[in-house]
PDB file of C-alpha atoms in Angstrom:
ATOM      1  CA  MET A   1     109.400  85.450 110.868  1.00  0.00           C
ATOM      2  CA  PHE A   2     106.656  87.880 109.652  1.00  0.00           C
ATOM      3  CA  ALA A   3     109.258  90.142 108.602  1.00  0.00           C
ATOM      4  CA  THR A   4     110.418  87.323 106.390  1.00  0.00           C
ATOM      5  CA  LEU A   5     107.764  86.200 105.148  1.00  0.00           C
ATOM      6  CA  SER A   6     106.244  90.109 103.711  1.00  0.00           C
ATOM      7  CA  LEU A   7     109.710  90.495 102.574  1.00  0.00           C
ATOM      8  CA  PHE A   8     110.051  87.619 100.460  1.00  0.00           C
ATOM      9  CA  ILE A   9     105.812  88.184  99.363  1.00  0.00           C
ATOM     10  CA  LEU A  10     106.987  91.123  97.855  1.00  0.00           C
ATOM     11  CA  LEU A  11     110.100  89.793  96.051  1.00  0.00           C
ATOM     12  CA  SER A  12     107.794  86.647  94.585  1.00  0.00           C
ATOM     13  CA  TYR A  13     106.577  90.064  92.730  1.00  0.00           C
ATOM     14  CA  PHE A  14     109.165  91.757  91.448  1.00  0.00           C
ATOM     15  CA  GLY A  15     112.300  89.086  91.316  1.00  0.00           C
ATOM     16  CA  VAL A  16     114.416  91.299  92.970  1.00  0.00           C
ATOM     17  CA  ALA A  17     115.313  92.094  97.219  1.00  0.00           C
ATOM     18  CA  LEU A  18     116.844  94.328  99.627  1.00  0.00           C
ATOM     19  CA  ALA A  19     119.568  94.904 101.865  1.00  0.00           C
ATOM     20  CA  ALA A  20     121.098  96.145 104.542  1.00  0.00           C
ATOM     21  CA  ALA A  21     124.873  98.190 105.122  1.00  0.00           C
ATOM     22  CA  ILE A  22     126.803 101.414 106.453  1.00  0.00           C
ATOM     23  CA  PRO A  23     125.319 104.719 105.423  1.00  0.00           C
ATOM     24  CA  VAL A  24     126.931 106.126 101.964  1.00  0.00           C
ATOM     25  CA  GLU A  25     128.730 109.401 103.152  1.00  0.00           C
ATOM     26  CA  ALA A  26     129.327 111.631 100.763  1.00  0.00           C
ATOM     27  CA  ILE A  27     131.407 115.157 101.232  1.00  0.00           C
ATOM     28  CA  SER A  28     129.772 118.088  98.766  1.00  0.00           C
ATOM     29  CA  LYS A  29     131.624 120.392  96.521  1.00  0.00           C
ATOM     30  CA  ARG A  30     131.435 122.733  93.595  1.00  0.00           C
ATOM     31  CA  GLY A  31     134.909 122.131  92.722  1.00  0.00           C
ATOM     32  CA  ASN A  32     135.301 123.931  88.884  1.00  0.00           C
ATOM     33  CA  LEU A  33     131.915 123.391  87.818  1.00  0.00           C
ATOM     34  CA  PRO A  34     130.439 126.069  84.944  1.00  0.00           C
ATOM     35  CA  ALA A  35     127.793 128.307  85.904  1.00  0.00           C
ATOM     36  CA  ARG A  36     125.881 126.317  83.653  1.00  0.00           C
ATOM     37  CA  ALA A  37     127.532 123.093  82.659  1.00  0.00           C
ATOM     38  CA  ALA A  38     126.179 121.621  79.085  1.00  0.00           C
ATOM     39  CA  PRO A  39     124.630 118.108  79.057  1.00  0.00           C
ATOM     40  CA  ILE A  40     127.077 115.680  78.919  1.00  0.00           C
ATOM     41  CA  LYS A  41     126.723 111.351  78.241  1.00  0.00           C
ATOM     42  CA  ALA A  42     128.255 109.445  80.211  1.00  0.00           C
ATOM     43  CA  LEU A  43     128.360 105.719  81.787  1.00  0.00           C
ATOM     44  CA  VAL A  44     127.364 105.038  85.660  1.00  0.00           C
ATOM     45  CA  SER A  45     130.045 103.391  87.188  1.00  0.00           C
ATOM     46  CA  VAL A  46     129.493 101.828  90.229  1.00  0.00           C
ATOM     47  CA  TYR A  47     132.361 101.399  93.226  1.00  0.00           C
ATOM     48  CA  ASN A  48     131.894  99.480  96.872  1.00  0.00           C
ATOM     49  CA  THR A  49     131.989 101.825  99.288  1.00  0.00           C
ATOM     50  CA  THR A  50     132.518 100.289 102.170  1.00  0.00           C
ATOM     51  CA  ASN A  51     135.870 101.008 102.912  1.00  0.00           C
ATOM     52  CA  GLN A  52     135.278 104.888 102.523  1.00  0.00           C
ATOM     53  CA  ALA A  53     138.589 105.884 101.938  1.00  0.00           C
ATOM     54  CA  ASN A  54     139.517 103.412  99.179  1.00  0.00           C
ATOM     55  CA  PRO A  55     136.329 102.562  96.641  1.00  0.00           C
ATOM     56  CA  THR A  56     136.574  99.868  95.241  1.00  0.00           C
ATOM     57  CA  PHE A  57     135.649  99.980  91.258  1.00  0.00           C
ATOM     58  CA  MET A  58     132.809  97.043  90.498  1.00  0.00           C
ATOM     59  CA  GLY A  59     131.675  97.413  86.780  1.00  0.00           C
ATOM     60  CA  TYR A  60     129.229  99.752  84.991  1.00  0.00           C
ATOM     61  CA  LEU A  61     125.217  99.618  85.591  1.00  0.00           C
ATOM     62  CA  ASP A  62     123.373  97.781  83.087  1.00  0.00           C
ATOM     63  CA  ALA A  63     119.564  96.861  82.566  1.00  0.00           C
ATOM     64  CA  ASP A  64     119.231  93.273  82.767  1.00  0.00           C
ATOM     65  CA  GLY A  65     116.044  92.688  80.153  1.00  0.00           C
ATOM     66  CA  GLY A  66     114.344  91.848  83.534  1.00  0.00           C
ATOM     67  CA  VAL A  67     112.721  94.520  86.117  1.00  0.00           C
ATOM     68  CA  SER A  68     116.055  95.222  87.745  1.00  0.00           C
ATOM     69  CA  TYR A  69     119.821  96.818  87.321  1.00  0.00           C
ATOM     70  CA  ARG A  70     123.005  94.661  87.353  1.00  0.00           C
ATOM     71  CA  VAL A  71     126.270  95.722  86.732  1.00  0.00           C
ATOM     72  CA  THR A  72     128.451  94.850  83.942  1.00  0.00           C
ATOM     73  CA  SER A  73     132.487  95.120  83.272  1.00  0.00           C
ATOM     74  CA  ASP A  74     131.963  95.485  79.350  1.00  0.00           C
ATOM     75  CA  PRO A  75     131.291  99.146  78.717  1.00  0.00           C
ATOM     76  CA  ASN A  76     129.887  98.806  75.491  1.00  0.00           C
ATOM     77  CA  SER A  77     126.939  96.644  77.083  1.00  0.00           C
ATOM     78  CA  ALA A  78     126.208  99.143  79.916  1.00  0.00           C
ATOM     79  CA  THR A  79     123.666 102.116  80.058  1.00  0.00           C
ATOM     80  CA  VAL A  80     124.475 105.012  78.845  1.00  0.00           C
ATOM     81  CA  VAL A  81     123.082 108.580  80.453  1.00  0.00           C
ATOM     82  CA  SER A  82     122.107 111.972  79.411  1.00  0.00           C
ATOM     83  CA  ALA A  83     122.860 114.346  82.638  1.00  0.00           C
ATOM     84  CA  GLN A  84     122.530 118.369  83.223  1.00  0.00           C
ATOM     85  CA  LEU A  85     124.787 119.323  85.488  1.00  0.00           C
ATOM     86  CA  ASP A  86     123.454 122.672  86.467  1.00  0.00           C
ATOM     87  CA  ASP A  87     123.746 122.685  90.435  1.00  0.00           C
ATOM     88  CA  LEU A  88     124.476 121.008  92.632  1.00  0.00           C
ATOM     89  CA  ASN A  89     120.838 120.709  95.026  1.00  0.00           C
ATOM     90  CA  PRO A  90     118.915 117.212  95.046  1.00  0.00           C
ATOM     91  CA  GLY A  91     117.023 116.663  92.093  1.00  0.00           C
ATOM     92  CA  ASP A  92     118.447 119.019  90.016  1.00  0.00           C
ATOM     93  CA  ILE A  93     120.683 116.208  88.096  1.00  0.00           C
ATOM     94  CA  SER A  94     118.248 113.985  85.213  1.00  0.00           C
ATOM     95  CA  LEU A  95     119.422 110.862  84.349  1.00  0.00           C
ATOM     96  CA  LEU A  96     117.517 110.099  81.048  1.00  0.00           C
ATOM     97  CA  THR A  97     117.818 106.402  79.513  1.00  0.00           C
ATOM     98  CA  GLU A  98     115.497 104.560  77.975  1.00  0.00           C
ATOM     99  CA  ASN A  99     115.583 100.929  79.552  1.00  0.00           C
ATOM    100  CA  TYR A 100     112.226  99.039  79.742  1.00  0.00           C
ATOM    101  CA  GLY A 101     110.597 101.983  77.857  1.00  0.00           C
ATOM    102  CA  TYR A 102     110.850 104.417  80.608  1.00  0.00           C
ATOM    103  CA  PRO A 103     113.335 107.574  79.970  1.00  0.00           C
ATOM    104  CA  VAL A 104     114.399 108.677  84.136  1.00  0.00           C
ATOM    105  CA  LEU A 105     116.212 107.050  86.523  1.00  0.00           C
ATOM    106  CA  GLY A 106     115.051 106.818  89.816  1.00  0.00           C
ATOM    107  CA  PHE A 107     113.280 104.313  92.592  1.00  0.00           C
ATOM    108  CA  THR A 108     110.301 102.846  93.189  1.00  0.00           C
ATOM    109  CA  GLY A 109     108.720 100.494  96.092  1.00  0.00           C
ATOM    110  CA  ASN A 110     105.985  99.801  98.287  1.00  0.00           C
ATOM    111  CA  TYR A 111     106.874 102.778 100.647  1.00  0.00           C
ATOM    112  CA  THR A 112     106.315 106.801 100.243  1.00  0.00           C
ATOM    113  CA  SER A 113     108.488 107.564 103.298  1.00  0.00           C
ATOM    114  CA  ILE A 114     112.065 106.389 104.331  1.00  0.00           C
ATOM    115  CA  GLY A 115     114.498 107.750 106.963  1.00  0.00           C
ATOM    116  CA  SER A 116     116.060 107.446 110.446  1.00  0.00           C
ATOM    117  CA  GLY A 117     114.372 104.006 112.576  1.00  0.00           C
ATOM    118  CA  SER A 118     112.651 102.696 109.303  1.00  0.00           C
ATOM    119  CA  HIS A 119     113.153  99.705 107.318  1.00  0.00           C
ATOM    120  CA  ASN A 120     111.391 100.944 104.462  1.00  0.00           C
ATOM    121  CA  PHE A 121     113.160 101.194 100.789  1.00  0.00           C
ATOM    122  CA  ALA A 122     112.719 101.450  97.314  1.00  0.00           C
ATOM    123  CA  PHE A 123     114.110  99.522  94.508  1.00  0.00           C
ATOM    124  CA  LEU A 124     116.501 101.258  91.277  1.00  0.00           C
ATOM    125  CA  ALA A 125     114.440 101.803  88.324  1.00  0.00           C
ATOM    126  CA  SER A 126     113.475 103.378  85.301  1.00  0.00           C
ATOM    127  CA  ALA A 127     110.671 105.646  85.185  1.00  0.00           C
ATOM    128  CA  ASN A 128     108.522 108.557  83.854  1.00  0.00           C
ATOM    129  CA  PRO A 129     109.636 111.518  85.236  1.00  0.00           C
ATOM    130  CA  ILE A 130     108.454 112.956  88.344  1.00  0.00           C
ATOM    131  CA  PRO A 131     108.178 116.331  89.168  1.00  0.00           C
ATOM    132  CA  LYS A 132     111.409 117.679  91.064  1.00  0.00           C
ATOM    133  CA  ASN A 133     110.584 118.156  94.979  1.00  0.00           C
ATOM    134  CA  SER A 134     107.697 116.060  94.840  1.00  0.00           C
ATOM    135  CA  PRO A 135     106.348 113.236  96.987  1.00  0.00           C
ATOM    136  CA  ALA A 136     106.758 109.784  95.628  1.00  0.00           C
ATOM    137  CA  GLN A 137     103.769 109.496  93.163  1.00  0.00           C
ATOM    138  CA  ARG A 138     102.240 106.518  93.129  1.00  0.00           C
ATOM    139  CA  VAL A 139     102.415 105.452  89.183  1.00  0.00           C
ATOM    140  CA  SER A 140     102.358 102.421  86.878  1.00  0.00           C
ATOM    141  CA  THR A 141     104.836 103.980  84.336  1.00  0.00           C
ATOM    142  CA  GLN A 142     107.907 102.257  85.846  1.00  0.00           C
ATOM    143  CA  SER A 143     110.187  99.373  85.101  1.00  0.00           C
ATOM    144  CA  ILE A 144     109.170  96.921  88.005  1.00  0.00           C
ATOM    145  CA  THR A 145     105.469  96.312  87.246  1.00  0.00           C
ATOM    146  CA  LYS A 146     105.525  97.807  83.655  1.00  0.00           C
ATOM    147  CA  GLY A 147     102.430  99.455  83.318  1.00  0.00           C
ATOM    148  CA  GLY A 148     101.281  97.099  86.088  1.00  0.00           C
ATOM    149  CA  PHE A 149      99.646  98.556  89.340  1.00  0.00           C
ATOM    150  CA  GLN A 150     100.714 101.592  90.927  1.00  0.00           C
ATOM    151  CA  LEU A 151     104.168 101.969  93.078  1.00  0.00           C
ATOM    152  CA  PRO A 152     105.295 104.923  95.112  1.00  0.00           C
ATOM    153  CA  THR A 153     108.277 106.181  92.545  1.00  0.00           C
ATOM    154  CA  GLU A 154     110.417 109.427  92.574  1.00  0.00           C
ATOM    155  CA  THR A 155     112.879 110.116  89.890  1.00  0.00           C
ATOM    156  CA  ALA A 156     114.127 113.796  90.370  1.00  0.00           C
ATOM    157  CA  VAL A 157     116.326 112.463  93.218  1.00  0.00           C
ATOM    158  CA  TRP A 158     120.203 112.538  91.680  1.00  0.00           C
ATOM    159  CA  SER A 159     122.748 115.390  93.251  1.00  0.00           C
ATOM    160  CA  LEU A 160     126.063 115.947  92.540  1.00  0.00           C
ATOM    161  CA  SER A 161     128.194 115.082  95.725  1.00  0.00           C
ATOM    162  CA  ASP A 162     131.609 115.634  94.131  1.00  0.00           C
ATOM    163  CA  SER A 163     132.523 117.762  91.414  1.00  0.00           C
ATOM    164  CA  ASP A 164     136.083 115.951  90.358  1.00  0.00           C
ATOM    165  CA  SER A 165     134.986 112.776  90.392  1.00  0.00           C
ATOM    166  CA  LEU A 166     131.264 113.491  89.251  1.00  0.00           C
ATOM    167  CA  THR A 167     129.814 111.427  92.316  1.00  0.00           C
ATOM    168  CA  ILE A 168     125.708 111.484  92.201  1.00  0.00           C
ATOM    169  CA  GLU A 169     123.805 110.094  95.447  1.00  0.00           C
ATOM    170  CA  PRO A 170     119.789 109.918  95.585  1.00  0.00           C
ATOM    171  CA  THR A 171     117.657 112.542  98.014  1.00  0.00           C
ATOM    172  CA  TRP A 172     114.393 111.060  98.959  1.00  0.00           C
ATOM    173  CA  ILE A 173     110.843 113.703  99.588  1.00  0.00           C
ATOM    174  CA  ASN A 174     108.744 112.251 101.733  1.00  0.00           C
ATOM    175  CA  PRO A 175     105.288 113.246 101.728  1.00  0.00           C
ATOM    176  CA  ASN A 176     105.693 116.235 104.225  1.00  0.00           C
ATOM    177  CA  GLY A 177     107.847 117.805 102.173  1.00  0.00           C
ATOM    178  CA  SER A 178     111.042 116.746 103.747  1.00  0.00           C
ATOM    179  CA  PRO A 179     114.500 115.558 102.054  1.00  0.00           C
ATOM    180  CA  VAL A 180     116.007 112.685 103.412  1.00  0.00           C
ATOM    181  CA  LYS A 181     119.468 111.936 102.558  1.00  0.00           C
ATOM    182  CA  THR A 182     119.677 108.323 101.718  1.00  0.00           C
ATOM    183  CA  SER A 183     122.485 105.213 101.490  1.00  0.00           C
ATOM    184  CA  LEU A 184     122.615 103.082  98.263  1.00  0.00           C
ATOM    185  CA  LEU A 185     122.791  99.642  98.626  1.00  0.00           C
ATOM    186  CA  TYR A 186     123.669  96.525  96.437  1.00  0.00           C
ATOM    187  CA  VAL A 187     122.245  93.171  97.030  1.00  0.00           C
ATOM    188  CA  PRO A 188     125.213  91.011  94.978  1.00  0.00           C
ATOM    189  CA  TYR A 189     122.678  87.645  95.411  1.00  0.00           C
ATOM    190  CA  PHE A 190     120.128  89.358  93.820  1.00  0.00           C
ATOM    191  CA  ARG A 191     121.890  91.662  91.246  1.00  0.00           C
ATOM    192  CA  THR A 192     119.993  94.843  92.246  1.00  0.00           C
ATOM    193  CA  PHE A 193     120.094  98.089  94.249  1.00  0.00           C
ATOM    194  CA  VAL A 194     118.075 100.126  96.725  1.00  0.00           C
ATOM    195  CA  VAL A 195     117.730 102.969  98.268  1.00  0.00           C
ATOM    196  CA  THR A 196     117.319 103.528 102.144  1.00  0.00           C
ATOM    197  CA  GLY A 197     117.103 105.849 105.101  1.00  0.00           C
ATOM    198  CA  ASP A 198     118.167 103.719 107.576  1.00  0.00           C
ATOM    199  CA  PRO A 199     120.284 100.414 106.342  1.00  0.00           C
ATOM    200  CA  ARG A 200     120.469  99.264 110.001  1.00  0.00           C
ATOM    201  CA  ALA A 201     116.840  99.103 110.696  1.00  0.00           C
ATOM    202  CA  LEU A 202     116.123  97.165 107.440  1.00  0.00           C
ATOM    203  CA  ALA A 203     118.693  94.933 108.616  1.00  0.00           C
ATOM    204  CA  VAL A 204     117.114  94.331 111.722  1.00  0.00           C
ATOM    205  CA  TRP A 205     114.027  93.900 109.631  1.00  0.00           C
ATOM    206  CA  ASP A 206     115.048  90.935 107.401  1.00  0.00           C
ATOM    207  CA  LEU A 207     118.363  89.135 108.706  1.00  0.00           C
ATOM    208  CA  GLN A 208     118.569  87.186 106.133  1.00  0.00           C
ATOM    209  CA  ALA A 209     118.977  89.808 103.409  1.00  0.00           C
ATOM    210  CA  PHE A 210     122.961  91.268 103.063  1.00  0.00           C
ATOM    211  CA  GLY A 211     124.406  94.115 101.018  1.00  0.00           C
ATOM    212  CA  PHE A 212     126.739  96.708 101.017  1.00  0.00           C
ATOM    213  CA  PRO A 213     127.019 100.004 100.417  1.00  0.00           C
ATOM    214  CA  VAL A 214     128.305 101.943  96.958  1.00  0.00           C
ATOM    215  CA  CYS A 215     128.145 105.107  95.322  1.00  0.00           C
ATOM    216  CA  PHE A 216     127.298 105.837  91.565  1.00  0.00           C
ATOM    217  CA  ARG A 217     130.425 107.942  89.482  1.00  0.00           C
ATOM    218  CA  LEU A 218     129.745 109.534  85.877  1.00  0.00           C
ATOM    219  CA  ASP A 219     132.120 108.268  83.203  1.00  0.00           C
ATOM    220  CA  THR A 220     132.165 110.448  80.510  1.00  0.00           C
ATOM    221  CA  LYS A 221     135.564 108.774  79.498  1.00  0.00           C
ATOM    222  CA  ASN A 222     134.810 105.072  78.185  1.00  0.00           C
ATOM    223  CA  LEU A 223     131.444 105.718  76.747  1.00  0.00           C
ATOM    224  CA  PRO A 224     131.642 103.273  73.319  1.00  0.00           C
ATOM    225  CA  SER A 225     132.241 104.608  70.056  1.00  0.00           C
ATOM    226  CA  ALA A 226     128.541 104.651  68.727  1.00  0.00           C
ATOM    227  CA  SER A 227     127.595 106.923  71.433  1.00  0.00           C
TER     228      SER A 227
END
């Protein structure tokens, strides 16, 4: 009961929620990427990976005008990002977007560390850039509080897990400097994304939250013509 009460006190401020699900597993491979790839513009397509052998296309990432990101079926209203695909190390893909007045896509929340055995999580958000390989920094320049109080935030988190499908995945840096493999989850009822190191621990912490694993893929084929 205490965990549930604490969760909904948090959600009453953010207007978003968290979820739990099976971790997303990805196979890393370089494919045929050139040694120095040019920047690309892309939409971020979202796939339900509950069935990892056959992911289901859900739509495109889009800002909802509030504090969170949602899924839209219309590519013309989707968020357009710019990505530099230099190599496959965590943090080496920077998604540049001006949603909510902040230029980089990352994660923010109440916690500086996540990992196995912990229910800790962070929300998908826009923010000012946080240096690569840096643990979460407490900043107000992110889209959850929009210049209000400071929250632990990371942005140099994205890496390419499959160069053929342009699948990207986040890696969190804990305060001790260690990278943590994460699971990206979507909550249908609250229409938002969270990242965690242990979906099962998150589910035990609050059984009223429910979600499923997703993956992000960069889509360069369905960009609006104005892009």
